[in-house]
Amino acid sequence: MARVTVQDAVEKIGNRFDLVLVAARRARQMQVGGKDPLVPEENDKTTVIALREIEEESDQQPDPRRA
């Protein structure tokens, strides 16, 4: 089971409610849209991967609030 601390992600997005929306959108992109994860999967589900992407906020990642 993945243990995710989302405090860094909350600080980057602004509030936890927007974080849920942004992470859900990115997880859907990976599941349905066939988009590749921008961080190593490490056997995690797409929701956890989406949160890790937001926390790491790599240069490759577009601003998820605009997608």
GROMACS .gro file of C-alpha atoms in nm:
model
   67
    1MET     CA    1   0.000   0.000   0.000
    2ALA     CA    2   0.134   0.341  -0.091
    3ARG     CA    3   0.154   0.599   0.182
    4VAL     CA    4   0.135   0.945   0.030
    5THR     CA    5   0.188   1.269   0.216
    6VAL     CA    6   0.032   1.541   0.006
    7GLN     CA    7   0.139   1.849   0.200
    8ASP     CA    8   0.392   1.951  -0.070
    9ALA     CA    9   0.131   1.900  -0.340
   10VAL     CA   10  -0.125   2.108  -0.148
   11GLU     CA   11   0.126   2.392  -0.119
   12LYS     CA   12   0.194   2.384  -0.494
   13ILE     CA   13  -0.173   2.378  -0.597
   14GLY     CA   14  -0.313   2.610  -0.334
   15ASN     CA   15  -0.573   2.409  -0.146
   16ARG     CA   16  -0.665   2.045  -0.100
   17PHE     CA   17  -0.993   2.068  -0.291
   18ASP     CA   18  -0.823   2.191  -0.608
   19LEU     CA   19  -0.556   1.926  -0.553
   20VAL     CA   20  -0.823   1.655  -0.567
   21LEU     CA   21  -0.956   1.792  -0.896
   22VAL     CA   22  -0.611   1.827  -1.053
   23ALA     CA   23  -0.494   1.482  -0.941
   24ALA     CA   24  -0.817   1.317  -1.059
   25ARG     CA   25  -0.784   1.481  -1.401
   26ARG     CA   26  -0.424   1.364  -1.436
   27ALA     CA   27  -0.510   1.011  -1.319
   28ARG     CA   28  -0.788   0.996  -1.579
   29GLN     CA   29  -0.544   1.110  -1.847
   30MET     CA   30  -0.318   0.818  -1.763
   31GLN     CA   31  -0.600   0.561  -1.742
   32VAL     CA   32  -0.823   0.656  -2.033
   33GLY     CA   33  -0.613   0.884  -2.247
   34GLY     CA   34  -0.310   0.660  -2.258
   35LYS     CA   35  -0.078   0.934  -2.132
   36ASP     CA   36   0.249   0.808  -1.989
   37PRO     CA   37   0.343   0.882  -1.628
   38LEU     CA   38   0.614   1.143  -1.580
   39VAL     CA   39   0.754   0.972  -1.269
   40PRO     CA   40   0.846   0.605  -1.212
   41GLU     CA   41   0.534   0.396  -1.155
   42GLU     CA   42   0.676   0.183  -0.870
   43ASN     CA   43   0.366  -0.041  -0.888
   44ASP     CA   44   0.140   0.246  -0.770
   45LYS     CA   45  -0.211   0.324  -0.890
   46THR     CA   46  -0.268   0.620  -1.119
   47THR     CA   47  -0.406   0.838  -0.839
   48VAL     CA   48  -0.086   0.798  -0.637
   49ILE     CA   49   0.127   0.857  -0.947
   50ALA     CA   50  -0.067   1.176  -1.021
   51LEU     CA   51  -0.006   1.305  -0.668
   52ARG     CA   52   0.365   1.221  -0.695
   53GLU     CA   53   0.385   1.406  -1.028
   54ILE     CA   54   0.229   1.714  -0.873
   55GLU     CA   55   0.466   1.698  -0.575
   56GLU     CA   56   0.773   1.660  -0.795
   57GLU     CA   57   0.639   1.908  -1.052
   58SER     CA   58   0.888   1.808  -1.318
   59ASP     CA   59   0.975   2.049  -1.598
   60GLN     CA   60   0.814   1.813  -1.850
   61GLN     CA   61   0.475   1.837  -1.685
   62PRO     CA   62   0.233   2.100  -1.817
   63ASP     CA   63   0.035   2.301  -1.564
   64PRO     CA   64  -0.246   2.054  -1.481
   65ARG     CA   65  -0.490   2.334  -1.398
   66ARG     CA   66  -0.484   2.445  -1.761
   67ALA     CA   67  -0.522   2.100  -1.918
   0.00000   0.00000   0.00000
